[in-house]
Short mmCIF file of C-alpha atoms and ligand atoms in Angstrom, two decimals:
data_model
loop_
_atom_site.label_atom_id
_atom_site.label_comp_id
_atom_site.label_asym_id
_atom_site.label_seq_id
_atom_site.Cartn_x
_atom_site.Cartn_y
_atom_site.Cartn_z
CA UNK A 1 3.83 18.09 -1.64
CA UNK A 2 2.37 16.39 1.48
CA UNK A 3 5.02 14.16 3.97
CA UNK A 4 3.39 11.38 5.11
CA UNK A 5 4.74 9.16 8.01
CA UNK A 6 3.81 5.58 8.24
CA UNK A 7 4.26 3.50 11.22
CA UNK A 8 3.00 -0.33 11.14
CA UNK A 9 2.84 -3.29 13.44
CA UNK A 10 2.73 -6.75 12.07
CA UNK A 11 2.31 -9.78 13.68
CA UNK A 12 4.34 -13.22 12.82
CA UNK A 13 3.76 -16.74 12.98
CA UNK A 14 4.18 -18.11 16.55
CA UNK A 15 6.17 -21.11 15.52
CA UNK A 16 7.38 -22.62 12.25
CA UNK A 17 5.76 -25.56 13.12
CA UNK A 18 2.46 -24.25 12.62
CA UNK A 19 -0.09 -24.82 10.19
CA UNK A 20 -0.05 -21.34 9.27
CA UNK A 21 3.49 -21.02 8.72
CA UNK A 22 3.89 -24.15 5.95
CA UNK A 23 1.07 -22.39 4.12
CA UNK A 24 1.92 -19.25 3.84
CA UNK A 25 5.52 -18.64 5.24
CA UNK A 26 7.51 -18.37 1.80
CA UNK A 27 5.31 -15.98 1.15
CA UNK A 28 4.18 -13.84 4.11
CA UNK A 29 6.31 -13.53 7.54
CA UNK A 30 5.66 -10.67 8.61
CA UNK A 31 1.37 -9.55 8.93
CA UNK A 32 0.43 -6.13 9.18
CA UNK A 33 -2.07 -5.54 12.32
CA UNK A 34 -1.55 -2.00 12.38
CA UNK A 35 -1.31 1.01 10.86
CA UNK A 36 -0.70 4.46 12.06
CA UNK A 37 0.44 7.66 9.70
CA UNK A 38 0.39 11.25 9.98
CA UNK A 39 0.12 13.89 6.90
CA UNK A 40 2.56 16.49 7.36
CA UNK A 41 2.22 19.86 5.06
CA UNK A 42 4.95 21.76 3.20
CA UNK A 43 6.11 23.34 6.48
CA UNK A 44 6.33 19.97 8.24
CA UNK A 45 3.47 20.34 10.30
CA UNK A 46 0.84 17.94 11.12
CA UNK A 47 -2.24 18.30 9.64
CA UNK A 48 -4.10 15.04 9.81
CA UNK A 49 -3.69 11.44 11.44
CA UNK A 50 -4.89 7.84 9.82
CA UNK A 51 -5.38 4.98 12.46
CA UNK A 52 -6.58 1.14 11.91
CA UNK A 53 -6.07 -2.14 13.37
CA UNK A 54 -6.04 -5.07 10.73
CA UNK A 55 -7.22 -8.45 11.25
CA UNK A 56 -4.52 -11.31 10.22
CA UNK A 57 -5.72 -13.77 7.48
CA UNK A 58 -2.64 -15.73 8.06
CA UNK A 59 -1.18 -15.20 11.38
CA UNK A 60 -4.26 -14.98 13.90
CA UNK A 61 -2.92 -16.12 16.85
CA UNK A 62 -0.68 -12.60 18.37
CA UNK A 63 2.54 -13.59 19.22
CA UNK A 64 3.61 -13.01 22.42
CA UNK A 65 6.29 -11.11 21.70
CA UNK A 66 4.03 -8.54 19.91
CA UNK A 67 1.43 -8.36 22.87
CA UNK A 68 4.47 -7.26 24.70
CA UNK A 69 5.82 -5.21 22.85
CA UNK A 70 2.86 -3.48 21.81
CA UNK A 71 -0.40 -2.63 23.62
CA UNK A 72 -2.42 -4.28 20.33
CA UNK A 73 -4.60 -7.37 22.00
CA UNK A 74 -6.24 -10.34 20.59
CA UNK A 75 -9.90 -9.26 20.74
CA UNK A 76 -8.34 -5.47 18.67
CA UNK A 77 -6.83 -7.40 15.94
CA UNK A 78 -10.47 -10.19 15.96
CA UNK A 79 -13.13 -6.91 15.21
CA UNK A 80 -10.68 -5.01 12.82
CA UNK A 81 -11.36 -4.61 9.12
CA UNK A 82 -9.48 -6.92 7.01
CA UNK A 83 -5.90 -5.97 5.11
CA UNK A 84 -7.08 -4.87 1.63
CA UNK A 85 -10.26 -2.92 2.96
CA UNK A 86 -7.72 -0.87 5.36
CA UNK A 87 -4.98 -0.63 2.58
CA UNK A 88 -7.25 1.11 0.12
CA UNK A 89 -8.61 3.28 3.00
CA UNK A 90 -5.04 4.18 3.53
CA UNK A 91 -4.46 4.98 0.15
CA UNK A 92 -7.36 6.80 -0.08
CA UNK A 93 -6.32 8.85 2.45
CA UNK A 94 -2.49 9.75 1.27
CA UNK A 95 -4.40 11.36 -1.79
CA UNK A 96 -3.58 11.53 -5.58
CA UNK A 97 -0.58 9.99 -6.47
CA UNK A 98 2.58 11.69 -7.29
CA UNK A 99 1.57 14.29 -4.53
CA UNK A 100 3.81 12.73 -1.30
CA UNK A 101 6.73 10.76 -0.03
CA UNK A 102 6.60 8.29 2.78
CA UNK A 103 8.75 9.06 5.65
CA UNK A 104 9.79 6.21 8.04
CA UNK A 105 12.13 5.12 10.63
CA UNK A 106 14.08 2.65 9.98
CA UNK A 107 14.21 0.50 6.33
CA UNK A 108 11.36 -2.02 7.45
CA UNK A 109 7.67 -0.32 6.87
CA UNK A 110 7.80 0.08 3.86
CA UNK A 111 8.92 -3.18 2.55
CA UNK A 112 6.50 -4.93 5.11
CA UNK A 113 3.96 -2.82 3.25
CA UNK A 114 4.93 -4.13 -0.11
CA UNK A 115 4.97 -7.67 0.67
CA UNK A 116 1.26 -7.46 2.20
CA UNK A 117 -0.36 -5.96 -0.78
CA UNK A 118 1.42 -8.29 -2.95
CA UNK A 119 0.45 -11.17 -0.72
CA UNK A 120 -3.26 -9.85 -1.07
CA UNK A 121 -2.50 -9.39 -5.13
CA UNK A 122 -2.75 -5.03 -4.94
CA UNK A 123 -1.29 -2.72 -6.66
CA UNK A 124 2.39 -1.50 -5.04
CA UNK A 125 2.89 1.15 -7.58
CA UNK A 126 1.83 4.23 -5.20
CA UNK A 127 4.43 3.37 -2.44
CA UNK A 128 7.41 4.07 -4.70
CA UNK A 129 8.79 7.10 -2.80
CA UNK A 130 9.94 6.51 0.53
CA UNK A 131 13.06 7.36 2.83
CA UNK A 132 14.16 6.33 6.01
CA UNK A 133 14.47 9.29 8.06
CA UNK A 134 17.10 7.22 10.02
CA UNK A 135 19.46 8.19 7.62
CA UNK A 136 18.66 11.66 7.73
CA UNK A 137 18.94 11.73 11.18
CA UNK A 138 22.60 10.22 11.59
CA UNK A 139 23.99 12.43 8.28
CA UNK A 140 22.74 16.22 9.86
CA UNK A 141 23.35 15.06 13.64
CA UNK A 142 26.80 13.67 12.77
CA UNK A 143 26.21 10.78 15.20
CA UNK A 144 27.15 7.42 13.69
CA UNK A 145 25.55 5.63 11.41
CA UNK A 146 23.41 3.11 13.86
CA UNK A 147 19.94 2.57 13.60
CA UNK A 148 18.70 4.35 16.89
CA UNK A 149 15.38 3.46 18.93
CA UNK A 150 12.56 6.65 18.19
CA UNK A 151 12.29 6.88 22.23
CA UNK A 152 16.26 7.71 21.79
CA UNK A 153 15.90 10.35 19.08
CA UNK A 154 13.09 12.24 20.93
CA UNK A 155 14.85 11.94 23.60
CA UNK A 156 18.08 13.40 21.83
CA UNK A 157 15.52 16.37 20.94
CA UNK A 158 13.85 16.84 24.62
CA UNK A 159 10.46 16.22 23.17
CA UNK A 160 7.33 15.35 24.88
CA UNK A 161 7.27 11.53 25.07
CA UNK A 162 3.37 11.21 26.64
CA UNK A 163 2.29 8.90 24.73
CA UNK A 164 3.45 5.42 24.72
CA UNK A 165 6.10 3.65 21.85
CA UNK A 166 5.36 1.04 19.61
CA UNK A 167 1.75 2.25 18.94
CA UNK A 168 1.55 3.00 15.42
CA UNK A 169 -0.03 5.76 15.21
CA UNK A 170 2.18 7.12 18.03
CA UNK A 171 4.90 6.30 16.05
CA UNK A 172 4.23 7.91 13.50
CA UNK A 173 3.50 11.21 15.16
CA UNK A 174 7.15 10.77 17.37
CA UNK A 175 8.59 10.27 13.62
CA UNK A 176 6.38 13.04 12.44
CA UNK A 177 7.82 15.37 14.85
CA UNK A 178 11.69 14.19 14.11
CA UNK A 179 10.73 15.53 11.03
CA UNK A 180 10.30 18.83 11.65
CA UNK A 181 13.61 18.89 12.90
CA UNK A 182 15.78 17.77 10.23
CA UNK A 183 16.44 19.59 6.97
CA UNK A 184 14.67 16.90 4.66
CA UNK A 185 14.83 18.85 1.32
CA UNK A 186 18.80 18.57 1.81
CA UNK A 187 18.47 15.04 3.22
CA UNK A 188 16.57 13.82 0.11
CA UNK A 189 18.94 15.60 -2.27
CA UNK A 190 22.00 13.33 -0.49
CA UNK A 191 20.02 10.17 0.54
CA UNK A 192 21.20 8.04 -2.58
CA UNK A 193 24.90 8.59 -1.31
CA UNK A 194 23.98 7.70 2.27
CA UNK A 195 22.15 4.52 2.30
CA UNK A 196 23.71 1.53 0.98
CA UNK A 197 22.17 1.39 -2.24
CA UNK A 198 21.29 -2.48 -2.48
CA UNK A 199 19.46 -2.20 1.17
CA UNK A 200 17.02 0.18 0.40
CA UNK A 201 15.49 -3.01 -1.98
CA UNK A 202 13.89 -3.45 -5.16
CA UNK A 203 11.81 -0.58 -5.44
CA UNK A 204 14.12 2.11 -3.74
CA UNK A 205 13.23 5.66 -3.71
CA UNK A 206 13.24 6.81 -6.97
CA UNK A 207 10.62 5.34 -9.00
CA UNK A 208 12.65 2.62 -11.50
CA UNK A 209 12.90 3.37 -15.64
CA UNK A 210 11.25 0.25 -16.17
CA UNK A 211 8.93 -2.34 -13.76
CA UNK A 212 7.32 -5.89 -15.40
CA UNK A 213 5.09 -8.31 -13.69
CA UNK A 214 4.82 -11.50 -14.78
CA UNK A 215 1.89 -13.85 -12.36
CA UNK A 216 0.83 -17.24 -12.84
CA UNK A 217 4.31 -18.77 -13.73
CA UNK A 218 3.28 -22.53 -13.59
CA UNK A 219 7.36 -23.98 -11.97
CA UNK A 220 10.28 -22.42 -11.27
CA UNK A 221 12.07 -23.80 -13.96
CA UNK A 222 10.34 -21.90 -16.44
CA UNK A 223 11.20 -18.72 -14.56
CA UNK A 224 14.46 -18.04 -16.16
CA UNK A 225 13.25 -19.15 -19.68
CA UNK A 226 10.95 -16.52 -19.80
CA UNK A 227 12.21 -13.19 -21.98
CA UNK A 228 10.69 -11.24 -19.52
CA UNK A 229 13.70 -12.47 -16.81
CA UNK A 230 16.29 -13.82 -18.97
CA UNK A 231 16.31 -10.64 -21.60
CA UNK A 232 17.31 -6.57 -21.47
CA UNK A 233 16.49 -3.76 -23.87
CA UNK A 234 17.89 -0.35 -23.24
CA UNK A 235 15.15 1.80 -21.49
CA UNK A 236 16.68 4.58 -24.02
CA UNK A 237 17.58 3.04 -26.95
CA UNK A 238 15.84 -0.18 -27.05
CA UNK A 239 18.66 -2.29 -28.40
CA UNK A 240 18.80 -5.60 -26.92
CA UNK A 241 21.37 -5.49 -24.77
CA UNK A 242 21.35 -8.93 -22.63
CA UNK A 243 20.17 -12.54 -23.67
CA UNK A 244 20.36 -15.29 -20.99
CA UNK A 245 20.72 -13.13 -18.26
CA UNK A 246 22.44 -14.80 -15.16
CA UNK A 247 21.15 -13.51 -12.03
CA UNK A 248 23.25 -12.90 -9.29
CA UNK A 249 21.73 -13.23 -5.79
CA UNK A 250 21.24 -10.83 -3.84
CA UNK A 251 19.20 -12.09 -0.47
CA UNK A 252 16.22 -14.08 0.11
CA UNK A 253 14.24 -13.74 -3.00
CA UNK A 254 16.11 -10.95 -4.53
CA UNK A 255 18.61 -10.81 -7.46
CA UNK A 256 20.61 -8.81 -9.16
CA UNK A 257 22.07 -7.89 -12.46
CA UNK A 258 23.96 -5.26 -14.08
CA UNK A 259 23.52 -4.50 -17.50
CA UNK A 260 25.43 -2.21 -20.18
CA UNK A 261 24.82 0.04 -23.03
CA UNK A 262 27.46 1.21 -25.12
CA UNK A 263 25.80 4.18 -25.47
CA UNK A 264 23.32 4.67 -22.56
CA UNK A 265 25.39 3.67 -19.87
CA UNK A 266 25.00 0.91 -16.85
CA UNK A 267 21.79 0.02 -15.51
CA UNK A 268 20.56 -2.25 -12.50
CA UNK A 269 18.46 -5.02 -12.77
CA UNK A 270 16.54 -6.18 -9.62
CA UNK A 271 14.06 -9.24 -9.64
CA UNK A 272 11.83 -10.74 -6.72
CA UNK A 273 10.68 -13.97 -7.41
CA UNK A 274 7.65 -14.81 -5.29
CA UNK A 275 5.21 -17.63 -4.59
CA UNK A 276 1.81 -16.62 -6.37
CA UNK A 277 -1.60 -17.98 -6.00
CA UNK A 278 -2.04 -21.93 -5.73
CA UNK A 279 1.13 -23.36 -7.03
CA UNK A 280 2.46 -20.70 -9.37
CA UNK A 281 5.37 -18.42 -9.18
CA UNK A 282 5.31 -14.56 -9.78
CA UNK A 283 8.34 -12.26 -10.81
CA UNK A 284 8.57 -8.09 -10.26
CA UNK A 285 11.63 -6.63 -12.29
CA UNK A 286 12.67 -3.06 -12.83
CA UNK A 287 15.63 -1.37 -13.71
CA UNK A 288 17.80 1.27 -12.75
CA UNK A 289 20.33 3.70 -13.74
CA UNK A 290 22.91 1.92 -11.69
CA UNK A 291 25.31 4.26 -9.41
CA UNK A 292 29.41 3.34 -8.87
CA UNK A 293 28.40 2.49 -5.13
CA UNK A 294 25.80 0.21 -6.59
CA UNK A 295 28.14 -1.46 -9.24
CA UNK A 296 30.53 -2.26 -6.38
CA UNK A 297 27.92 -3.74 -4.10
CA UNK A 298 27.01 -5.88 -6.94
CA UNK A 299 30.48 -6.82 -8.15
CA UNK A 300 31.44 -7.82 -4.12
CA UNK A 301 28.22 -10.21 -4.59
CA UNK A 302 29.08 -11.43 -8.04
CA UNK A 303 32.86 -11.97 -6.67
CA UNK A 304 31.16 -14.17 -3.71
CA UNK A 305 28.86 -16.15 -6.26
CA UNK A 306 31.79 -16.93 -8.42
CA UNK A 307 34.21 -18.49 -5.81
CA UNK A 308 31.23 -20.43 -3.96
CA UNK A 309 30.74 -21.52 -7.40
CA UNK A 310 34.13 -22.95 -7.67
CA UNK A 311 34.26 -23.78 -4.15
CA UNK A 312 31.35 -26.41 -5.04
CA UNK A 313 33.05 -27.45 -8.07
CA UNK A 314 35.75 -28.34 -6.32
CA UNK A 315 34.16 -30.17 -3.57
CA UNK A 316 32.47 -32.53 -6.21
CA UNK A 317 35.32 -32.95 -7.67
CA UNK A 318 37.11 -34.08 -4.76
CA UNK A 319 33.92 -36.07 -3.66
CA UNK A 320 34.37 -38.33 -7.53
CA UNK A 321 38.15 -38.31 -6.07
CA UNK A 322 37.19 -40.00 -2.86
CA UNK A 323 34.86 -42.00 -4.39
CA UNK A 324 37.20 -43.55 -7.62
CA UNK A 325 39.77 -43.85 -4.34
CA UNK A 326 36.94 -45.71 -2.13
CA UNK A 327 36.49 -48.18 -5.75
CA UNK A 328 39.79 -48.52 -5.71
CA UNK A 329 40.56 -49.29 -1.81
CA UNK A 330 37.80 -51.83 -1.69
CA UNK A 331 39.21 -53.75 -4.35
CA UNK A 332 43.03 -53.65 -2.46
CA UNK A 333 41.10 -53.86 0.90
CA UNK A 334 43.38 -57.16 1.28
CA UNK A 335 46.71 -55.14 0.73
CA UNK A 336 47.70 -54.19 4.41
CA UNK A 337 50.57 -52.36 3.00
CA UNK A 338 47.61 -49.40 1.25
CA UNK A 339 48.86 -46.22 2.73
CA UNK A 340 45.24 -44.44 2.08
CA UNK A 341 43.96 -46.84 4.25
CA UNK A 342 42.80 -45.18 7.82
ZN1 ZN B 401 20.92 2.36 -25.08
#
C-alpha cells in the first residue's frame, strides 16, 4: 500500500462578469493549474515526486490573487499540457488501482479534483480513497479541531521549511512529511467518527455500495422522473425500498436521502446533479451504509427543509391574504372610517 499526497492549485474566474464565467461557472469554479504529489511507501517515506503545470481551458486569465499567492505565472500555465493529458499522467503514475490512498490537507483537493475530470467527462472512480490529514493531525495532537495553515503544522514539528508554500509540489512534500509523523493506520481506523460525515462529500472515503451515472439528461424536470433518482433497491436484498424519492438538500448541487430496509438496515443516498455537455444535465448517485452521526446531520437538514417549507407556505398564504384585503380596500377606498387603511 503506497500513500500518496496530492497538492493542487487552481485558478478561478477573475470576475463573474466575464465571458468565461456565464459559460462555464455552474459547472467549473475552481481550474486546476497545478499539480504536485509525492508517493510515500509502507514506512512513510518518500520515494518518488509527480510535478505539472496545467493550462486552463476555461479560466486563462490568472487571477491575481493566485499570482500572489502562488509563484505559478501566466507564461507557466500558457506552455503547460492541457488537464486530461496531465490527469491521466497522474494516474498513471499513482499505479494500479486499489493499491493507495490519497492523503491531503485540508477537505478541498480532492473534490477540486473530482469536479475537473468530470468537467473534462473522465473517469472519477480511482480517487475514491482519500483523507484529510487535517483531521488526523488535530485528533493525535489534541489541539482543537481548526483547520491549521501547513507552514503552522511544520512549524509545530520544527521541520525544515526551505522551500517555499503554496507550490504544489512543495506542498505536498510539507504534507508528505506531516505524515510521517502521525500514526495514520490508527487515524484511518477513527476518521469516520472525526470528520463530520456529510462534509467529507459524495464520494467520502470508503468507496460507496452502489454509484449510477446517468449523462445527457435533456431538462431538469425530467431529473427526478427518472428511476435512476427517484427509486431505491436494497444493495443486499434488492427489494424496492423507495419510490418517489424526495431529496433533501444538502448544499450547492448536493442532496441527500436516507433510506430503510427492514432487514438491511439504513442507508445514505447522495446525488450531484451537474450541468453536462451542451444543454443537458448529468446525475452521480451512490449509496451508503448510513452512520447515527450521519442520520442526525441529515435529519437537522430535513428539519430545516420542512419549516422553510412551511415558512413559504405561509408567506403565500398571507400574500392571497393581503391581496383578497387589497380587493377588498380598493372597493371601500371611499370609507374613511377602514381601520386597515395606512
Ligand atoms: Zn435489504
Amino acid at each position: 500500500m503506497y500513500y500518496i499526497v496530492l497538492d493542487l492549485e487552481w485558478n478561478q474566474p477573475v470576475s463573474r462578469d466575464t465571458h468565461a464565467y456565464q459559460k462555464y461557472g455552474n459547472r467549473l469554479t475552481s481550474e486546476i493549474i497545478q499539480f504536485g504529489a509525492v508517493k510515500l511507501d509502507q514506512n512513510k517515506r518518500i520515494i518518488d515526486s509527480f510535478e505539472s503545470m496545467v493550462q486552463p481551458q476555461c479560466y486563462k486569465k490568472l487571477h491575481p490573487h493566485v499570482k500572489r499567492l502562488t509563484s505559478i505565472t501566466q507564461q507557466a500555465i500558457d506552455n503547460a499540457p492541457r488537464f486530461p493529458q496531465v490527469a491521466e499522467a497522474f494516474r498513471q503514475w499513482c499505479g494500479k488501482d486499489g493499491t493507495y490512498v490519497f492523503l491531503t490537507w485540508g477537505y478541498d483537493d480532492m473534490p477540486a479534483l473530482e469536479s475537473n475530470l468530470a468537467f473534462h467527462h473522465l473517469d472519477t472512480s480511482w480517487i475514491n480513497r482519500w483523507y484529510n490529514l487535517q483531521v488526523i493531525f488535530n485528533q493525535q495532537e489534541g489541539t482543537d479541531s481548526n483547520q491549521k495553515a501547513l507552514s503552522a503544522v511544520i512549524e509545530y514539528y520544527q521541520l525544515e521549511q526551505d522551500d517555499q508554500f503554496h507550490d504544489a509540489l512543495n506542498d505536498a512534500r510539507y504534507t508528505g512529511l506531516i505524515a510521517g509523523k502521525l500514526d495514520l493506520e490508527q487515524g484511518f481506523a477513527q476518521y469516520k467518527e472525526l470528520v463530520n460525515p456529510l462534509i467529507v462529500g459524495i464520494r467520502g472515503f470508503d468507496p460507496p455500495l452502489e454509484q449510477i451515472r446517468k449523462q445527457g439528461i435533456p431538462n431538469k424536470k425530467l431529473i427526478y422522473t427518472l428511476p435512476a433518482v427517484s427509486t431505491f433497491l436494497c444493495p443486499e436484498c434488492k427489494m424496492t425500498l423507495h419510490t418517489g424519492i424526495r431529496w433533501v438538500h444538502q448544499s450547492g448541487d448536493k442532496y441527500l436521502f436516507l433510506a430503510q430496509c427492514p432487514e438491511h438496515g439504513k442507508f445514505l443516498l447522495r446525488l450531484r446533479i451537474m450541468k453536462g455537455t451542451g444543454e443537458t444535465f448529468m446525475i452521480y448517485r451512490t449509496a451508503e451504509r448510513s452512520t447515527p452521526e450521519m442520520e442526525t446531520e441529515y435529519h437537522i437538514r430535513e428539519q430545516r427543509e420542512l419549516e422553510r417549507a412551511e415558512l413559504l407556505k405561509a408567506k403565500r398564504a398571507a400574500k392571497e391574504e393581503q391581496q383578497k384585503d387589497t380587493i377588498q380596500t380598493e372597493q371601500s377606498s371611499d370609507d374613511p372610517s377602514d381601520p386597515e387603511q395606512p
